[in-house]
């Protein structure tokens, strides 16, 4: 494991308690009355199988500039498998994508994304030319990211499971709604 990964992982892990609270709230549902009355069941898991959640937290300052974009690492200098490759290959069920607040604890803006819907949109984009707004961005450290504009995804299946944060529900408060790319 390289030092840069360790530093970035340690930084992003400080947000795991907040991410667990947010994602956990979307895994439980109220049980139907008949289960409550007969089987002492008030809450049920959304799905009986493992739900694997990828989590990405951007450093403070990006929410205002890119409120509707999410990024996935698409190339690293080491040649290791990237987030984008893993997701395209079918790994992960959901993606938690958040923008860190200046206080080091809160999340200014976050999205819970259904990766099955994401993969379906990529297939539509590749096969039928569905107009996803996306692009590539290079970082100074030799890594590359692919950015995607959430607003450009098909409505069915829905990409966004949930959204929130200190700057939500009024995205106009975090910047203009026009495209930044």
XYZ file of N, CA and C in Angstrom:
543
model
N 0.858 -1.180 0.000
C 0.000 0.000 0.000
C 0.898 1.235 0.000
N 0.595 2.207 -0.866
C 1.461 3.376 -0.935
C 1.043 4.443 0.077
N 1.973 5.343 0.354
C 1.781 6.366 1.382
C 0.641 7.318 1.033
N 0.541 7.717 -0.237
C -0.518 8.647 -0.634
C -1.900 8.030 -0.395
N -2.043 6.750 -0.736
C -3.315 6.066 -0.480
C -3.626 6.096 1.010
N -2.650 5.784 1.846
C -2.859 5.748 3.300
C -3.299 7.103 3.837
N -2.672 8.162 3.360
C -3.028 9.511 3.812
C -4.454 9.854 3.388
N -4.772 9.606 2.118
C -6.124 9.899 1.626
C -7.169 9.039 2.313
N -6.855 7.781 2.557
C -7.805 6.885 3.221
C -8.054 7.352 4.655
N -6.999 7.710 5.357
C -7.153 8.193 6.730
C -8.016 9.456 6.756
N -7.790 10.358 5.806
C -8.593 11.580 5.752
C -10.058 11.246 5.496
N -10.341 10.426 4.499
C -11.739 10.139 4.153
C -12.436 9.301 5.218
N -11.695 8.464 5.932
C -12.315 7.621 6.969
C -12.908 8.429 8.117
N -12.476 9.668 8.306
C -13.059 10.483 9.375
C -14.538 10.763 9.120
N -14.983 10.596 7.879
C -16.385 10.829 7.526
C -17.233 9.562 7.592
N -16.620 8.422 7.881
C -17.379 7.166 7.911
C -18.537 7.171 8.909
N -18.399 7.730 10.109
C -19.572 7.758 11.000
C -20.767 8.489 10.379
N -20.526 9.619 9.735
C -21.626 10.356 9.089
C -22.196 9.553 7.928
N -21.335 8.919 7.152
C -21.797 8.112 6.022
C -22.628 6.938 6.519
N -22.193 6.275 7.592
C -22.966 5.146 8.147
C -24.350 5.595 8.589
N -24.437 6.762 9.218
C -25.755 7.266 9.643
C -26.664 7.506 8.441
N -26.127 8.090 7.409
C -26.933 8.413 6.227
C -27.345 7.153 5.481
N -26.386 6.298 5.161
C -26.686 5.091 4.386
C -27.575 4.152 5.189
N -27.301 4.010 6.475
C -28.107 3.126 7.322
C -29.575 3.495 7.317
N -29.863 4.770 7.245
C -31.258 5.221 7.230
C -31.987 4.766 5.973
N -31.251 4.415 4.931
C -31.874 3.982 3.676
C -31.886 2.469 3.515
N -31.354 1.756 4.499
C -31.348 0.293 4.442
C -32.518 -0.325 5.191
N -33.118 0.421 6.103
C -34.239 -0.094 6.888
C -35.538 0.551 6.435
N -36.586 -0.266 6.400
C -37.922 0.205 6.047
C -38.896 -0.273 7.117
N -39.966 0.461 7.289
C -41.021 0.023 8.208
C -41.644 -1.253 7.658
N -41.851 -2.215 8.533
C -42.464 -3.486 8.131
C -43.962 -3.295 7.927
N -44.550 -4.098 7.046
C -46.006 -4.029 6.894
C -46.703 -4.471 8.181
N -47.925 -4.003 8.358
C -48.675 -4.300 9.585
C -48.751 -5.791 9.874
N -48.997 -6.607 8.862
C -49.174 -8.039 9.103
C -47.914 -8.672 9.685
N -46.726 -8.190 9.296
C -45.495 -8.720 9.889
C -45.335 -8.246 11.329
N -45.686 -7.008 11.582
C -45.600 -6.479 12.939
C -46.540 -7.235 13.870
N -47.760 -7.472 13.413
C -48.768 -8.122 14.268
C -48.475 -9.601 14.506
N -47.857 -10.273 13.563
C -47.661 -11.721 13.687
C -46.232 -12.139 14.004
N -45.250 -11.315 13.662
C -43.862 -11.766 13.755
C -42.944 -10.799 14.504
N -43.516 -9.902 15.293
C -42.706 -8.961 16.078
C -41.662 -8.260 15.207
N -42.108 -7.751 14.075
C -41.199 -7.127 13.118
C -41.660 -5.704 12.838
N -40.878 -4.747 13.306
C -41.187 -3.340 13.068
C -40.398 -2.765 11.897
N -39.176 -3.270 11.727
C -38.301 -2.787 10.662
C -37.777 -3.962 9.850
N -37.544 -3.709 8.577
C -36.999 -4.739 7.691
C -35.839 -4.149 6.901
N -34.872 -5.009 6.590
C -33.794 -4.593 5.702
C -34.359 -4.390 4.306
N -33.834 -3.420 3.612
C -34.253 -3.135 2.244
C -34.098 -4.360 1.353
N -33.011 -5.079 1.513
C -32.693 -6.221 0.670
C -32.031 -7.254 1.565
N -32.332 -8.519 1.378
C -31.779 -9.555 2.234
C -30.334 -9.899 1.948
N -29.768 -9.409 0.876
C -28.384 -9.733 0.544
C -27.463 -8.603 0.988
N -26.178 -8.858 0.900
C -25.210 -7.800 1.172
C -25.435 -6.647 0.203
N -25.378 -5.454 0.712
C -25.374 -4.273 -0.148
C -24.011 -3.629 0.055
N -23.251 -3.575 -1.002
C -21.891 -3.054 -0.932
C -21.896 -1.594 -1.361
N -21.363 -0.759 -0.482
C -21.423 0.686 -0.685
C -20.012 1.243 -0.850
N -19.752 1.820 -2.002
C -18.510 2.555 -2.210
C -18.725 3.950 -1.632
N -17.685 4.529 -1.074
C -17.812 5.865 -0.487
C -16.678 6.749 -0.994
N -17.046 7.932 -1.429
C -16.061 8.912 -1.883
C -16.447 10.253 -1.282
N -15.479 10.899 -0.644
C -15.705 12.220 -0.060
C -14.699 13.184 -0.680
N -15.214 14.233 -1.282
C -14.357 15.266 -1.868
C -13.941 16.251 -0.783
N -12.803 16.814 -0.955
C -12.296 17.795 0.006
C -13.163 19.057 -0.034
N -13.120 19.864 1.037
C -13.948 21.075 1.092
C -13.703 21.997 -0.105
N -14.778 22.666 -0.519
C -14.670 23.663 -1.575
C -15.211 23.243 -2.927
N -15.419 21.952 -3.131
C -15.880 21.494 -4.449
C -17.395 21.533 -4.608
N -18.145 21.500 -3.526
C -19.615 21.463 -3.622
C -20.150 22.685 -4.356
N -19.602 23.846 -4.076
C -20.086 25.070 -4.721
C -19.731 25.107 -6.205
N -18.602 24.511 -6.556
C -18.163 24.538 -7.953
C -18.794 23.434 -8.792
N -19.029 22.285 -8.188
C -19.536 21.123 -8.934
C -20.665 20.438 -8.167
N -21.770 21.129 -7.921
C -22.815 20.561 -7.062
C -23.538 19.358 -7.656
N -23.491 19.175 -8.965
C -24.225 18.075 -9.591
C -23.308 17.038 -10.228
N -22.017 17.133 -9.968
C -21.068 16.188 -10.547
C -20.595 15.192 -9.504
N -20.335 13.986 -9.961
C -19.592 13.038 -9.143
C -18.462 12.500 -10.008
N -17.378 12.109 -9.365
C -16.203 11.647 -10.090
C -15.809 10.260 -9.620
N -15.219 9.523 -10.530
C -14.637 8.224 -10.213
C -13.232 8.197 -10.800
N -12.277 7.752 -9.998
C -10.899 7.670 -10.467
C -10.851 6.706 -11.649
N -10.218 7.138 -12.746
C -10.184 6.316 -13.953
C -8.777 5.874 -14.358
N -7.759 6.452 -13.732
C -6.389 6.052 -14.046
C -5.486 6.444 -12.889
N -4.565 5.545 -12.539
C -3.563 5.836 -11.515
C -2.188 5.485 -12.071
N -1.175 6.178 -11.584
C 0.181 5.986 -12.094
C 0.682 4.561 -11.890
N 0.242 3.920 -10.821
C 0.715 2.568 -10.512
C 0.134 1.507 -11.439
N -0.933 1.859 -12.160
C -1.599 0.881 -13.015
C -2.591 0.006 -12.273
N -2.804 0.284 -10.989
C -3.755 -0.502 -10.191
C -5.176 -0.316 -10.727
N -6.044 -1.263 -10.401
C -7.441 -1.170 -10.824
C -8.074 0.057 -10.178
N -8.820 0.801 -10.958
C -9.415 2.051 -10.483
C -10.849 1.848 -10.024
N -11.373 2.884 -9.356
C -12.778 2.857 -8.929
C -13.698 2.640 -10.121
N -13.440 3.369 -11.206
C -14.297 3.258 -12.385
C -14.268 1.841 -12.951
N -13.092 1.238 -13.053
C -12.995 -0.138 -13.557
C -13.789 -1.103 -12.686
N -13.651 -0.963 -11.380
C -14.367 -1.861 -10.465
C -15.874 -1.725 -10.637
N -16.344 -0.487 -10.712
C -17.787 -0.250 -10.853
C -18.289 -0.782 -12.192
N -17.584 -0.476 -13.273
C -17.991 -0.950 -14.597
C -17.996 -2.479 -14.643
N -17.073 -3.106 -13.931
C -17.003 -4.570 -13.890
C -18.071 -5.196 -13.002
N -18.942 -4.375 -12.423
C -20.057 -4.909 -11.647
C -19.883 -4.877 -10.146
N -18.789 -4.338 -9.661
C -18.572 -4.270 -8.213
C -19.373 -3.115 -7.627
N -19.842 -3.297 -6.420
C -20.567 -2.258 -5.701
C -22.019 -2.164 -6.113
N -22.857 -1.856 -5.139
C -24.290 -1.675 -5.367
C -24.673 -0.199 -5.320
N -24.123 0.505 -4.353
C -24.408 1.922 -4.171
C -23.095 2.681 -4.080
N -23.154 3.959 -4.399
C -22.027 4.867 -4.210
C -22.502 6.015 -3.344
N -21.844 6.205 -2.205
C -22.071 7.402 -1.405
C -21.046 8.412 -1.880
N -21.518 9.571 -2.359
C -20.628 10.597 -2.870
C -20.912 11.878 -2.109
N -19.948 12.326 -1.311
C -20.163 13.497 -0.479
C -19.107 14.564 -0.668
N -19.480 15.776 -0.277
C -18.569 16.916 -0.280
C -18.332 17.310 1.175
N -17.085 17.260 1.606
C -16.732 17.562 2.987
C -17.001 19.021 3.326
N -17.436 19.239 4.568
C -17.572 20.591 5.082
C -16.236 21.086 5.603
N -16.131 22.372 5.812
C -14.880 22.959 6.301
C -14.516 22.513 7.708
N -15.494 22.027 8.479
C -15.235 21.668 9.872
C -14.583 20.300 10.045
N -14.430 19.532 8.975
C -13.802 18.222 9.079
C -14.714 17.135 9.609
N -15.987 17.434 9.784
C -16.937 16.455 10.316
C -18.188 16.368 9.453
N -18.713 17.521 9.060
C -19.998 17.552 8.352
C -19.807 17.341 6.854
N -20.922 17.064 6.209
C -20.950 16.925 4.757
C -21.846 18.027 4.202
N -21.277 18.880 3.351
C -22.041 19.992 2.780
C -23.115 19.505 1.815
N -22.810 18.480 1.069
C -23.714 17.968 0.045
C -23.378 16.504 -0.164
N -24.390 15.663 -0.323
C -24.121 14.247 -0.588
C -25.210 13.644 -1.456
N -24.831 12.569 -2.136
C -25.719 11.805 -3.008
C -25.519 10.331 -2.694
N -26.574 9.565 -2.682
C -26.497 8.112 -2.612
C -26.945 7.618 -3.984
N -26.023 7.005 -4.696
C -26.211 6.667 -6.110
C -26.349 5.160 -6.281
N -27.326 4.757 -7.080
C -27.543 3.349 -7.406
C -26.599 2.985 -8.553
N -25.624 2.127 -8.264
C -24.636 1.791 -9.284
C -25.203 0.904 -10.388
N -26.286 0.202 -10.120
C -26.929 -0.563 -11.204
C -27.514 0.411 -12.232
N -28.141 1.476 -11.761
C -28.673 2.496 -12.675
C -27.533 3.200 -13.409
N -26.423 3.421 -12.716
C -25.252 4.037 -13.338
C -24.739 3.169 -14.484
N -24.588 1.868 -14.219
C -24.105 0.961 -15.263
C -25.088 0.899 -16.438
N -26.390 0.891 -16.137
C -27.401 0.876 -17.206
C -27.266 2.121 -18.081
N -27.026 3.271 -17.463
C -26.869 4.513 -18.233
C -25.604 4.471 -19.088
N -24.528 3.896 -18.550
C -23.303 3.776 -19.349
C -23.533 2.896 -20.574
N -24.300 1.827 -20.398
C -24.613 0.946 -21.531
C -25.445 1.705 -22.562
N -26.456 2.433 -22.103
C -27.277 3.227 -23.036
C -26.424 4.267 -23.775
N -25.506 4.864 -23.050
C -24.615 5.869 -23.641
C -23.742 5.229 -24.725
N -23.165 4.067 -24.423
C -22.272 3.395 -25.369
C -23.026 2.794 -26.554
N -24.177 2.212 -26.290
C -24.903 1.491 -27.346
C -25.787 2.403 -28.201
N -26.435 3.356 -27.562
C -27.437 4.156 -28.272
C -27.107 5.641 -28.327
N -25.972 6.014 -27.774
C -25.602 7.423 -27.784
C -26.403 8.283 -26.825
N -26.968 7.662 -25.755
C -27.717 8.463 -24.784
C -26.811 9.595 -24.306
N -27.306 10.830 -24.288
C -26.447 11.996 -24.040
C -26.087 12.229 -22.568
N -25.194 11.417 -22.036
C -24.674 11.678 -20.690
C -23.651 12.801 -20.779
N -23.722 13.733 -19.839
C -22.693 14.764 -19.747
C -21.603 14.220 -18.834
N -20.432 14.028 -19.415
C -19.313 13.471 -18.662
C -18.020 13.892 -19.342
N -16.928 13.716 -18.643
C -15.641 14.079 -19.213
C -14.505 13.554 -18.368
N -13.298 13.875 -18.767
C -12.096 13.427 -18.072
C -11.384 14.617 -17.459
N -10.755 14.366 -16.317
C -10.026 15.424 -15.613
C -8.727 14.832 -15.085
N -7.619 15.484 -15.388
C -6.312 15.053 -14.900
C -5.952 15.822 -13.635
N -5.327 15.129 -12.705
C -4.791 15.771 -11.506
C -3.278 15.910 -11.650
N -2.692 16.764 -10.853
C -1.251 16.995 -10.933
C -0.438 15.793 -10.463
N -1.059 14.876 -9.715
C -0.331 13.705 -9.208
C -0.323 12.529 -10.188
N -0.820 12.741 -11.397
C -0.816 11.676 -12.393
C -2.076 10.828 -12.419
N -3.015 11.104 -11.530
C -4.280 10.370 -11.558
C -5.264 11.087 -12.481
N -6.214 10.319 -12.979
C -7.284 10.856 -13.818
C -8.611 10.472 -13.213
N -9.591 11.346 -13.416
C -10.954 11.080 -12.973
C -11.889 11.247 -14.158
N -12.987 10.513 -14.111
C -14.080 10.722 -15.060
C -15.173 11.400 -14.254
N -15.681 12.526 -14.734
C -16.773 13.220 -14.049
C -18.076 12.960 -14.789
N -19.169 12.935 -14.023
C -20.505 12.690 -14.552
C -21.460 13.707 -13.941
N -22.310 14.295 -14.774
C -23.323 15.241 -14.307
C -24.592 14.452 -13.988
N -24.977 14.445 -12.732
C -26.134 13.678 -12.266
C -27.398 14.043 -13.039
N -27.530 15.310 -13.405
C -28.748 15.767 -14.085
C -28.919 15.169 -15.476
N -27.861 14.620 -16.041
C -27.941 14.115 -17.412
C -28.356 12.647 -17.494
N -28.532 11.993 -16.358
C -28.857 10.564 -16.360
C -30.339 10.334 -16.620
N -30.678 9.186 -17.224
C -32.090 8.864 -17.451
C -32.854 8.817 -16.126
N -34.140 9.053 -16.192
C -34.959 9.001 -14.976
C -35.336 7.576 -14.602
N -35.200 6.646 -15.544
C -35.545 5.254 -15.269
C -34.458 4.345 -15.814
N -33.835 3.556 -14.968
C -34.026 3.505 -13.523
C -33.400 4.732 -12.867
N -33.954 5.140 -11.727
C -33.433 6.351 -11.075
C -32.009 6.159 -10.561
N -31.163 7.123 -10.844
C -29.769 7.089 -10.403
C -29.650 7.417 -8.919
N -30.389 8.428 -8.476
C -30.245 8.940 -7.111
C -31.230 8.243 -6.184
N -30.679 7.592 -5.157
C -31.494 6.948 -4.126
C -31.910 7.987 -3.095
N -30.957 8.840 -2.719
C -31.209 9.889 -1.723
C -30.153 10.971 -1.900
N -30.442 12.140 -1.336
C -29.502 13.253 -1.394
C -29.730 14.126 -0.176
N -28.727 14.897 0.172
C -28.886 15.777 1.316
C -27.604 16.516 1.626
N -27.529 16.977 2.851
C -26.375 17.733 3.294
C -26.776 19.128 3.720
N -25.840 19.818 4.321
C -26.078 21.158 4.845
C -26.531 22.122 3.756
N -26.047 21.950 2.534
C -26.383 22.863 1.442
C -27.585 22.401 0.626
N -28.174 21.282 0.953
C -29.359 20.781 0.256
C -30.550 21.168 1.090
N -31.716 21.474 0.633
C -32.274 21.083 -0.654
C -32.222 22.165 -1.715
N -31.585 23.283 -1.458
C -31.593 24.351 -2.453
C -30.247 24.420 -3.158
N -30.071 23.649 -4.255
C -28.785 23.671 -4.936
C -28.413 25.051 -5.463
N -29.394 25.931 -5.640
C -29.073 27.280 -6.108
C -28.208 28.008 -5.084
N -28.311 27.592 -3.817
C -27.511 28.236 -2.783
C -26.044 27.846 -2.881
N -25.730 26.827 -3.660
C -24.338 26.385 -3.764
C -23.751 26.646 -5.137
N -24.435 27.387 -5.927
C -23.889 27.717 -7.238
C -24.959 27.655 -8.303
N -24.619 28.179 -9.425
C -25.567 28.220 -10.540
C -25.875 26.820 -11.040
N -27.037 26.663 -11.625
C -27.458 25.369 -12.132
C -26.888 25.073 -13.516
N -26.237 26.035 -14.132
C -25.706 25.769 -15.463
C -24.521 24.811 -15.373
N -24.210 24.200 -16.481
C -23.098 23.260 -16.538
C -21.787 23.987 -16.306
N -20.882 23.328 -15.616
C -19.576 23.907 -15.328
C -18.509 23.400 -16.292
N -18.852 22.529 -17.217
C -17.846 21.905 -18.091
C -18.045 22.303 -19.526
